[in-house]
CSV table of C-alpha atoms in Angstrom, one decimal:
chain,number,residue,atom,x,y,z
G,1,MET,CA,-39.6,-47.8,-37.4
G,2,THR,CA,-41.8,-46.0,-34.9
G,3,ILE,CA,-44.8,-47.8,-33.3
G,4,PRO,CA,-47.8,-45.6,-32.6
G,5,VAL,CA,-48.6,-45.3,-28.9
G,6,ASN,CA,-52.1,-44.0,-29.1
G,7,LEU,CA,-53.4,-47.1,-27.4
G,8,SER,CA,-55.6,-46.6,-24.4
G,9,LYS,CA,-55.2,-48.5,-21.2
G,10,ARG,CA,-58.8,-49.7,-21.5
G,11,LYS,CA,-58.0,-51.4,-24.8
G,12,LEU,CA,-54.8,-52.9,-23.5
G,13,LYS,CA,-56.5,-54.3,-20.4
G,14,ASN,CA,-59.3,-55.8,-22.4
G,15,SER,CA,-56.6,-57.7,-24.3
G,16,GLN,CA,-54.9,-58.8,-21.2
G,17,SER,CA,-56.0,-62.5,-21.1
G,18,GLU,CA,-54.5,-63.0,-24.6
G,19,PHE,CA,-51.1,-61.7,-23.6
G,20,ASP,CA,-50.6,-63.0,-20.0
G,21,GLY,CA,-47.2,-64.4,-18.9
G,22,TYR,CA,-44.7,-61.8,-20.0
G,23,ASN,CA,-41.3,-61.8,-18.4
G,24,ILE,CA,-39.2,-58.6,-18.9
G,25,ALA,CA,-35.6,-58.1,-17.7
G,26,TYR,CA,-34.7,-54.6,-16.6
G,27,PHE,CA,-31.0,-53.6,-16.3
G,28,ILE,CA,-30.6,-50.5,-14.2
G,29,SER,CA,-27.6,-48.3,-13.6
G,30,PRO,CA,-26.7,-47.9,-9.9
G,31,HIS,CA,-25.5,-44.3,-10.5
G,32,GLY,CA,-27.6,-42.7,-7.8
G,33,TYR,CA,-31.2,-43.5,-7.5
G,34,GLY,CA,-32.6,-41.6,-10.4
G,35,HIS,CA,-32.3,-44.4,-13.0
G,36,ALA,CA,-34.0,-46.8,-10.6
G,37,ALA,CA,-36.8,-44.2,-9.9
G,38,ARG,CA,-37.4,-43.8,-13.6
G,39,ALA,CA,-37.4,-47.5,-14.2
G,40,CYS,CA,-39.9,-48.0,-11.3
G,41,SER,CA,-42.2,-45.5,-12.9
G,42,VAL,CA,-42.2,-47.4,-16.2
G,43,MET,CA,-42.6,-50.8,-14.5
G,44,ALA,CA,-45.5,-49.6,-12.3
G,45,GLU,CA,-47.3,-48.2,-15.4
G,46,MET,CA,-46.8,-51.5,-17.2
G,47,HIS,CA,-48.1,-53.4,-14.2
G,48,ASP,CA,-51.1,-51.1,-14.4
G,49,ILE,CA,-51.6,-52.1,-18.0
G,50,ASN,CA,-51.1,-55.8,-17.4
G,51,PRO,CA,-50.7,-57.0,-13.8
G,52,SER,CA,-49.4,-60.4,-14.9
G,53,ILE,CA,-46.1,-59.0,-16.2
G,54,LYS,CA,-43.1,-60.0,-14.1
G,55,PHE,CA,-39.9,-58.0,-14.1
G,56,GLU,CA,-36.5,-59.5,-13.5
G,57,ILE,CA,-34.5,-56.6,-12.1
G,58,PHE,CA,-30.7,-56.6,-12.5
G,59,THR,CA,-28.9,-53.9,-10.5
G,60,THR,CA,-27.1,-53.1,-7.2
G,61,ILE,CA,-29.6,-50.5,-6.2
G,62,PRO,CA,-31.1,-52.0,-2.9
G,63,ARG,CA,-34.0,-54.3,-3.1
G,64,TRP,CA,-36.0,-52.2,-0.7
G,65,PHE,CA,-36.2,-49.3,-3.2
G,66,PHE,CA,-38.2,-51.5,-5.6
G,67,GLN,CA,-40.3,-53.0,-2.8
G,68,GLN,CA,-41.3,-49.5,-1.8
G,69,SER,CA,-41.9,-48.4,-5.4
G,70,LEU,CA,-43.6,-51.4,-7.0
G,71,SER,CA,-46.8,-53.3,-6.1
G,72,GLY,CA,-46.5,-55.7,-9.1
G,73,SER,CA,-44.5,-58.9,-9.5
G,74,PHE,CA,-40.7,-58.7,-9.8
G,75,ALA,CA,-37.6,-60.7,-9.0
G,76,TYR,CA,-34.4,-59.1,-7.8
G,77,HIS,CA,-30.9,-60.0,-9.1
G,78,SER,CA,-27.9,-58.3,-7.4
G,79,LEU,CA,-25.6,-57.5,-10.3
G,80,LEU,CA,-23.1,-54.7,-11.0
G,81,THR,CA,-24.5,-53.6,-14.4
G,82,ASP,CA,-22.8,-50.2,-14.8
G,83,ILE,CA,-20.0,-48.0,-13.4
G,84,GLY,CA,-21.4,-44.6,-14.2
G,85,MET,CA,-19.5,-41.9,-12.2
G,86,VAL,CA,-17.9,-42.5,-8.9
G,87,GLN,CA,-18.9,-39.7,-6.5
G,88,LYS,CA,-16.8,-38.0,-3.9
G,89,THR,CA,-19.8,-36.1,-2.7
G,90,PRO,CA,-23.3,-35.7,-4.2
G,91,LEU,CA,-21.9,-32.7,-6.2
G,92,GLN,CA,-18.4,-33.9,-7.0
G,93,GLU,CA,-17.1,-36.7,-9.2
G,94,ASP,CA,-14.0,-38.9,-8.5
G,95,LEU,CA,-12.4,-39.2,-12.0
G,96,PRO,CA,-9.4,-41.3,-11.0
G,97,GLU,CA,-11.6,-43.9,-9.2
G,98,THR,CA,-14.1,-43.8,-12.1
G,99,LEU,CA,-11.4,-44.5,-14.6
G,100,GLN,CA,-9.9,-47.3,-12.6
G,101,LYS,CA,-13.3,-49.0,-12.2
G,102,LEU,CA,-14.1,-48.6,-15.9
G,103,ASN,CA,-10.7,-50.2,-16.8
G,104,ASN,CA,-11.6,-53.1,-14.6
G,105,PHE,CA,-15.1,-53.4,-15.9
G,106,LEU,CA,-14.8,-52.8,-19.7
G,107,PRO,CA,-14.9,-54.5,-22.1
G,108,TYR,CA,-17.4,-56.9,-20.6
G,109,ASP,CA,-16.2,-60.3,-19.5
G,110,GLU,CA,-17.5,-62.7,-22.2
G,111,SER,CA,-18.1,-65.6,-19.8
G,112,GLN,CA,-20.2,-63.4,-17.6
G,113,ILE,CA,-22.3,-62.1,-20.5
G,114,GLU,CA,-22.7,-65.7,-21.7
G,115,SER,CA,-23.8,-66.8,-18.2
G,116,ILE,CA,-26.3,-64.0,-17.8
G,117,SER,CA,-27.8,-64.5,-21.2
G,118,LYS,CA,-28.4,-68.2,-20.4
G,119,ASP,CA,-30.2,-67.1,-17.2
G,120,ILE,CA,-32.3,-64.7,-19.3
G,121,ASN,CA,-33.3,-67.5,-21.6
G,122,LYS,CA,-33.9,-69.9,-18.7
G,123,ILE,CA,-36.4,-67.5,-17.1
G,124,ARG,CA,-37.9,-66.9,-20.6
G,125,CYS,CA,-37.5,-63.1,-20.8
G,126,GLN,CA,-39.1,-61.8,-24.0
G,127,LEU,CA,-37.4,-58.3,-23.7
G,128,ILE,CA,-34.6,-56.5,-22.0
G,129,ILE,CA,-35.1,-52.8,-21.0
G,130,CYS,CA,-32.0,-50.8,-20.1
G,131,ASP,CA,-31.8,-47.6,-18.0
G,132,ILE,CA,-29.0,-46.7,-18.9
G,133,SER,CA,-26.8,-49.8,-18.4
G,134,PRO,CA,-25.3,-50.9,-21.8
G,135,MET,CA,-24.6,-54.3,-20.3
G,136,GLY,CA,-28.3,-55.1,-20.8
G,137,ILE,CA,-28.0,-54.5,-24.5
G,138,VAL,CA,-25.0,-56.8,-24.9
G,139,VAL,CA,-26.8,-59.5,-22.9
G,140,ALA,CA,-29.9,-59.1,-25.1
G,141,GLN,CA,-27.8,-59.6,-28.2
G,142,LYS,CA,-26.3,-62.8,-26.8
G,143,ALA,CA,-29.6,-64.1,-25.6
G,144,ARG,CA,-31.3,-63.2,-28.9
G,145,VAL,CA,-34.0,-61.1,-27.4
G,146,PRO,CA,-34.8,-57.5,-28.3
G,147,SER,CA,-33.6,-54.5,-26.2
G,148,VAL,CA,-35.1,-51.2,-25.4
G,149,LEU,CA,-32.9,-48.3,-24.2
G,150,ILE,CA,-34.4,-45.6,-22.1
G,151,GLU,CA,-32.3,-42.5,-21.4
G,152,ASN,CA,-31.9,-38.8,-21.3
G,153,PHE,CA,-28.2,-39.3,-21.7
G,154,THR,CA,-25.8,-42.1,-22.4
G,155,TRP,CA,-22.4,-42.7,-20.7
G,156,ASP,CA,-20.3,-42.3,-23.9
G,157,TRP,CA,-21.8,-38.8,-24.1
G,158,VAL,CA,-20.9,-38.0,-20.5
G,159,TYR,CA,-17.4,-39.5,-20.6
G,160,GLU,CA,-16.5,-37.5,-23.7
G,161,ASN,CA,-16.6,-34.4,-21.6
G,162,TYR,CA,-13.9,-35.6,-19.3
G,163,VAL,CA,-11.5,-37.2,-21.8
G,164,SER,CA,-8.0,-35.8,-21.2
G,165,ALA,CA,-4.5,-36.8,-20.3
G,166,ASP,CA,-5.8,-37.4,-16.8
G,167,PHE,CA,-8.9,-39.3,-17.9
G,168,PRO,CA,-7.8,-41.3,-21.0
G,169,ALA,CA,-11.2,-43.0,-21.6
G,170,ASP,CA,-11.3,-42.7,-25.4
G,171,GLN,CA,-11.5,-46.5,-25.8
G,172,HIS,CA,-14.5,-46.7,-23.4
G,173,VAL,CA,-16.3,-43.9,-25.2
G,174,ASP,CA,-16.0,-45.7,-28.5
G,175,TYR,CA,-16.9,-49.1,-27.1
G,176,LEU,CA,-20.0,-47.8,-25.3
G,177,LYS,CA,-21.1,-45.6,-28.2
G,178,LYS,CA,-21.3,-48.7,-30.5
G,179,ILE,CA,-23.3,-50.7,-27.8
G,180,PHE,CA,-25.8,-47.9,-27.2
G,181,LYS,CA,-26.4,-47.5,-31.0
G,182,SER,CA,-27.1,-51.2,-31.3
G,183,ALA,CA,-30.2,-51.2,-29.1
G,184,ASN,CA,-33.3,-52.4,-31.0
G,185,TYR,CA,-35.6,-49.7,-29.7
G,186,HIS,CA,-34.7,-46.3,-28.2
G,187,ILE,CA,-36.8,-44.1,-26.0
G,188,GLN,CA,-35.6,-40.7,-24.8
G,189,THR,CA,-37.1,-38.8,-21.8
G,190,GLU,CA,-37.1,-35.1,-21.3
G,191,PRO,CA,-35.0,-33.2,-20.5
G,192,VAL,CA,-33.0,-34.9,-23.3
G,193,CYS,CA,-29.3,-34.1,-23.3
G,194,HIS,CA,-28.4,-35.2,-26.8
G,195,TYR,CA,-31.3,-35.7,-29.2
G,196,ARG,CA,-31.1,-38.6,-31.6
G,197,ASN,CA,-33.3,-40.3,-34.2
G,198,VAL,CA,-35.3,-42.4,-31.7
G,199,ASP,CA,-38.6,-44.4,-31.6
G,200,LEU,CA,-40.2,-42.3,-28.9
G,201,THR,CA,-39.5,-39.1,-26.9
G,202,THR,CA,-41.6,-38.6,-23.7
G,203,SER,CA,-42.1,-35.9,-21.1
G,204,PRO,CA,-40.2,-36.3,-17.8
G,205,ILE,CA,-40.7,-39.6,-16.1
G,206,SER,CA,-41.2,-39.8,-12.3
G,207,ARG,CA,-42.9,-42.1,-9.9
G,208,LYS,CA,-46.5,-41.1,-9.3
G,209,VAL,CA,-47.9,-39.6,-6.2
G,210,ARG,CA,-49.9,-42.0,-3.9
G,211,ASN,CA,-51.1,-39.8,-1.0
G,212,SER,CA,-52.5,-36.3,-0.8
G,213,PRO,CA,-50.5,-33.4,0.6
G,214,GLN,CA,-52.9,-33.3,3.5
G,215,GLN,CA,-52.3,-37.0,4.3
G,216,VAL,CA,-48.6,-36.6,4.2
G,217,ARG,CA,-48.5,-33.5,6.3
G,218,GLN,CA,-50.8,-35.1,8.9
G,219,SER,CA,-48.6,-38.2,9.1
G,220,LEU,CA,-45.6,-35.8,9.7
G,221,SER,CA,-47.5,-33.7,12.2
G,222,ILE,CA,-47.2,-30.6,10.0
G,223,PRO,CA,-50.2,-28.2,10.0
G,224,ASP,CA,-51.8,-27.6,6.6
G,225,GLU,CA,-51.1,-23.8,6.6
G,226,THR,CA,-47.4,-24.1,7.4
G,227,LYS,CA,-44.8,-23.6,4.7
G,228,VAL,CA,-42.8,-26.8,4.0
G,229,VAL,CA,-39.4,-27.1,2.3
G,230,MET,CA,-37.8,-30.4,1.4
G,231,VAL,CA,-33.9,-30.5,1.3
G,232,THR,CA,-32.6,-33.4,-0.8
G,233,MET,CA,-29.4,-34.6,-2.3
G,234,GLY,CA,-31.0,-37.4,-4.4
G,235,GLY,CA,-30.1,-40.4,-2.3
G,236,ILE,CA,-26.4,-39.9,-2.0
G,237,PRO,CA,-25.2,-39.6,1.7
G,238,GLU,CA,-24.4,-36.0,2.7
G,239,LYS,CA,-23.5,-34.2,5.9
G,240,HIS,CA,-25.9,-31.3,6.7
G,241,ASN,CA,-23.9,-28.6,8.5
G,242,PHE,CA,-26.8,-26.2,8.6
G,243,LEU,CA,-29.4,-28.0,10.6
G,244,ASN,CA,-29.2,-25.7,13.6
G,245,GLN,CA,-29.5,-22.7,11.3
G,246,LEU,CA,-32.8,-24.1,10.0
G,247,LYS,CA,-34.3,-24.0,13.5
G,248,HIS,CA,-34.2,-20.2,13.4
G,249,HIS,CA,-36.7,-20.2,10.5
G,250,CYS,CA,-39.4,-21.4,12.9
G,251,ASP,CA,-42.2,-20.4,10.5
G,252,VAL,CA,-41.1,-23.0,8.0
G,253,HIS,CA,-40.9,-26.8,8.4
G,254,PHE,CA,-38.0,-28.6,6.7
G,255,ILE,CA,-38.1,-32.2,5.6
G,256,ILE,CA,-34.7,-33.7,5.1
G,257,PRO,CA,-34.4,-37.3,3.8
G,258,GLY,CA,-31.1,-39.0,4.5
G,259,SER,CA,-30.3,-36.8,7.6
G,260,SER,CA,-30.9,-39.4,10.3
G,261,GLN,CA,-30.7,-43.1,11.0
G,262,THR,CA,-34.3,-43.0,12.3
G,263,ALA,CA,-37.2,-40.7,11.8
G,264,ARG,CA,-36.9,-37.8,14.2
G,265,PHE,CA,-39.0,-34.7,14.7
G,266,VAL,CA,-36.9,-31.8,16.2
G,267,ASP,CA,-38.6,-28.4,16.5
G,268,ASN,CA,-39.4,-27.5,12.9
G,269,LEU,CA,-37.2,-30.2,11.4
G,270,VAL,CA,-38.4,-33.6,10.1
G,271,LEU,CA,-35.2,-35.7,9.9
G,272,LEU,CA,-35.7,-38.9,7.9
G,273,PRO,CA,-33.5,-41.9,7.0
G,274,HIS,CA,-32.9,-42.4,3.4
G,275,HIS,CA,-35.0,-45.6,3.6
G,276,SER,CA,-38.2,-44.4,5.4
G,277,ASP,CA,-41.9,-45.2,5.3
G,278,PHE,CA,-42.5,-42.0,3.4
G,279,PHE,CA,-42.7,-42.1,-0.4
G,280,HIS,CA,-40.4,-39.5,-1.9
G,281,PRO,CA,-42.8,-38.2,-4.6
G,282,ASP,CA,-45.5,-37.8,-1.9
G,283,ILE,CA,-43.2,-35.6,0.2
G,284,VAL,CA,-42.2,-33.5,-2.8
G,285,ASN,CA,-45.9,-33.0,-3.7
G,286,ALA,CA,-46.7,-32.0,-0.1
G,287,CYS,CA,-44.1,-29.3,0.0
G,288,ASP,CA,-44.2,-25.6,-1.0
G,289,ALA,CA,-40.6,-25.8,-2.4
G,290,VAL,CA,-37.7,-28.1,-2.8
G,291,VAL,CA,-34.0,-27.3,-2.3
G,292,GLY,CA,-31.5,-29.9,-3.6
G,293,LYS,CA,-29.1,-31.3,-6.1
G,294,LEU,CA,-30.0,-30.8,-9.8
G,295,GLY,CA,-30.6,-34.5,-10.8
G,296,TYR,CA,-33.0,-36.2,-13.1
G,297,SER,CA,-35.4,-37.9,-10.6
G,298,THR,CA,-35.7,-34.9,-8.3
G,299,LEU,CA,-36.3,-32.6,-11.3
G,300,ALA,CA,-38.9,-34.9,-12.7
G,301,GLU,CA,-40.8,-35.2,-9.4
G,302,VAL,CA,-40.6,-31.4,-8.8
G,303,PHE,CA,-41.7,-30.9,-12.5
G,304,HIS,CA,-44.9,-32.9,-12.0
G,305,ALA,CA,-45.6,-31.5,-8.6
G,306,GLY,CA,-45.1,-28.0,-10.0
G,307,VAL,CA,-43.4,-26.7,-6.8
G,308,PRO,CA,-40.6,-24.1,-6.9
G,309,TYR,CA,-37.1,-25.7,-7.1
G,310,GLY,CA,-34.0,-24.2,-5.6
G,311,TYR,CA,-31.5,-26.3,-7.5
G,312,ILE,CA,-27.8,-26.8,-7.0
G,313,PRO,CA,-26.0,-27.3,-10.3
G,314,ARG,CA,-23.1,-29.6,-10.8
G,315,PHE,CA,-20.9,-27.6,-13.2
G,316,SER,CA,-18.5,-30.4,-13.9
G,317,PHE,CA,-21.2,-32.9,-14.9
G,318,LYS,CA,-22.3,-32.5,-18.5
G,319,GLU,CA,-26.0,-33.2,-17.9
G,320,SER,CA,-26.3,-30.4,-15.4
G,321,GLU,CA,-26.5,-27.5,-18.0
G,322,ILE,CA,-29.3,-29.3,-19.9
G,323,LEU,CA,-31.3,-29.9,-16.7
G,324,GLU,CA,-30.8,-26.3,-15.7
G,325,ALA,CA,-32.0,-24.9,-19.0
G,326,PHE,CA,-35.1,-27.1,-18.7
G,327,VAL,CA,-35.8,-25.7,-15.2
G,328,LYS,CA,-35.4,-22.2,-16.5
G,329,ASN,CA,-37.7,-22.7,-19.4
G,330,GLN,CA,-40.3,-25.1,-18.0
G,331,MET,CA,-40.3,-24.8,-14.2
G,332,SER,CA,-40.4,-22.4,-11.3
G,333,GLY,CA,-37.1,-21.9,-9.5
G,334,PHE,CA,-33.5,-20.6,-9.5
G,335,ALA,CA,-29.9,-21.8,-8.9
G,336,ILE,CA,-28.2,-22.0,-5.5
G,337,THR,CA,-24.5,-22.3,-5.6
G,338,GLU,CA,-22.7,-25.2,-3.8
G,339,ALA,CA,-21.0,-22.7,-1.5
G,340,GLN,CA,-24.4,-21.1,-0.6
G,341,TYR,CA,-25.8,-24.6,0.1
G,342,GLN,CA,-22.9,-25.9,2.2
G,343,GLU,CA,-22.7,-22.7,4.3
G,344,GLY,CA,-26.4,-22.3,4.8
G,345,ASP,CA,-26.6,-19.0,3.0
G,346,TRP,CA,-29.4,-20.3,0.8
G,347,MET,CA,-31.8,-19.7,3.7
G,348,TYR,CA,-31.7,-16.0,2.9
G,349,LEU,CA,-33.3,-16.9,-0.4
G,350,LEU,CA,-36.2,-18.7,1.2
G,351,PRO,CA,-38.7,-15.8,1.0
G,352,GLU,CA,-38.0,-15.5,-2.7
G,353,LEU,CA,-38.2,-19.2,-3.3
G,354,LEU,CA,-41.5,-19.6,-1.4
G,355,GLY,CA,-42.9,-16.6,-3.2
G,356,LEU,CA,-42.6,-18.3,-6.6
G,357,PRO,CA,-45.8,-19.7,-8.1
G,358,ARG,CA,-46.7,-23.4,-8.1
G,359,ILE,CA,-47.3,-24.6,-11.7
G,360,ARG,CA,-50.4,-26.7,-12.4
G,361,ARG,CA,-49.4,-29.4,-14.9
G,362,ASN,CA,-51.7,-30.9,-17.5
G,363,VAL,CA,-49.1,-33.0,-19.3
G,364,PRO,CA,-49.0,-36.8,-18.7
G,365,ASN,CA,-46.2,-38.5,-16.9
G,366,GLY,CA,-43.8,-39.8,-19.6
G,367,SER,CA,-44.0,-43.3,-18.1
G,368,GLU,CA,-47.5,-43.6,-19.6
G,369,ASP,CA,-46.2,-43.2,-23.2
G,370,ALA,CA,-43.2,-45.3,-22.5
G,371,ALA,CA,-45.2,-48.2,-21.0
G,372,LYS,CA,-47.7,-48.2,-23.8
G,373,PHE,CA,-45.0,-48.2,-26.4
G,374,ILE,CA,-43.2,-51.2,-24.8
G,375,TYR,CA,-46.4,-53.1,-24.2
G,376,LYS,CA,-47.4,-52.5,-27.9
G,377,LEU,CA,-44.1,-54.1,-28.9
G,378,LEU,CA,-44.9,-57.2,-26.9
G,379,CYS,CA,-48.5,-57.4,-28.2
G,380,ASN,CA,-47.6,-56.8,-31.9
G,381,ASN,CA,-45.0,-59.4,-32.4
G,382,GLU,CA,-43.8,-62.2,-30.1
G,383,SER,CA,-40.4,-62.3,-31.6
G,384,ILE,CA,-40.2,-58.5,-31.7
G,385,SER,CA,-37.5,-58.6,-34.4
G,386,LYS,CA,-36.7,-55.1,-35.8
G,387,SER,CA,-35.6,-54.7,-39.4
């Protein structure tokens, strides 16, 4: 069953008093920050529709990330909800460590699921949303509340690519595949890795810009006419061995989140801690180009900003080829190899990257359709039972 989403915010807000008091649990994978960024975009949009909604967030992503991204009401519950992929570096997975953690984590501990489901009922959650933690779906079934899965890939699909004598994860693939299929409602977000028969497919979802490029540049002491490039690894710690080389490109300013413990301005470099006062989507939107790991949240932010993207593929990660195809078809940019990135050779490509056109988007952020869809579920049926 598909529920139409052609419901305007105005109409939803006019009905707000009738539907006050919703509590929604959100189970979020801690694999990088991309899932949390996508979840925050959906939550912010739902808060815009009905400010009285309260989210109960279950994850190990730091609380500060949600405090920075959300202005509406939420409670934070520190809980390991997912293993995902253990990373050696932002671009390389650790398969032995991933398998060990999966073996210790799956199947879920029944007593833990029972305990969490009781908490869900105690705080009177009417719905559980999962991005892309399957634990939330299992908890929803135990708590007898409906579940909504939001994804552009699922872990069973990813793990299948690695199954071998060195990564005997067949049982985890089968176990997770059944759980993901059992979600009551299913939303996919572009770029979709494996299309399924779902309730809704949206455009890329990213957190929305808050400040103008001029405001951001002024706060970073960067002149409006100066070219600016952001270098990002998507929130995973990384050593930058090419910082001194960047100083030679004095006609370009470089903003590098995660490159310093405190905000520092050194020549043409803006070195920021991962947790800074600057909102990541705002920085992307204020730049003339982005260089960084090919990951969902960075891709989505660059897509909506329309800036050129010098992306670094992860050839061993199954999602990467789908994301790369999307960039080639829908965006402005080109690939930079891991070796080029690490050795600083990508700087020779800067004139070409900065010469690419910026794309003016007229498509809505996918969070708008996702939020309307979920809110319509709440409004249509209090029990939200799906046949």
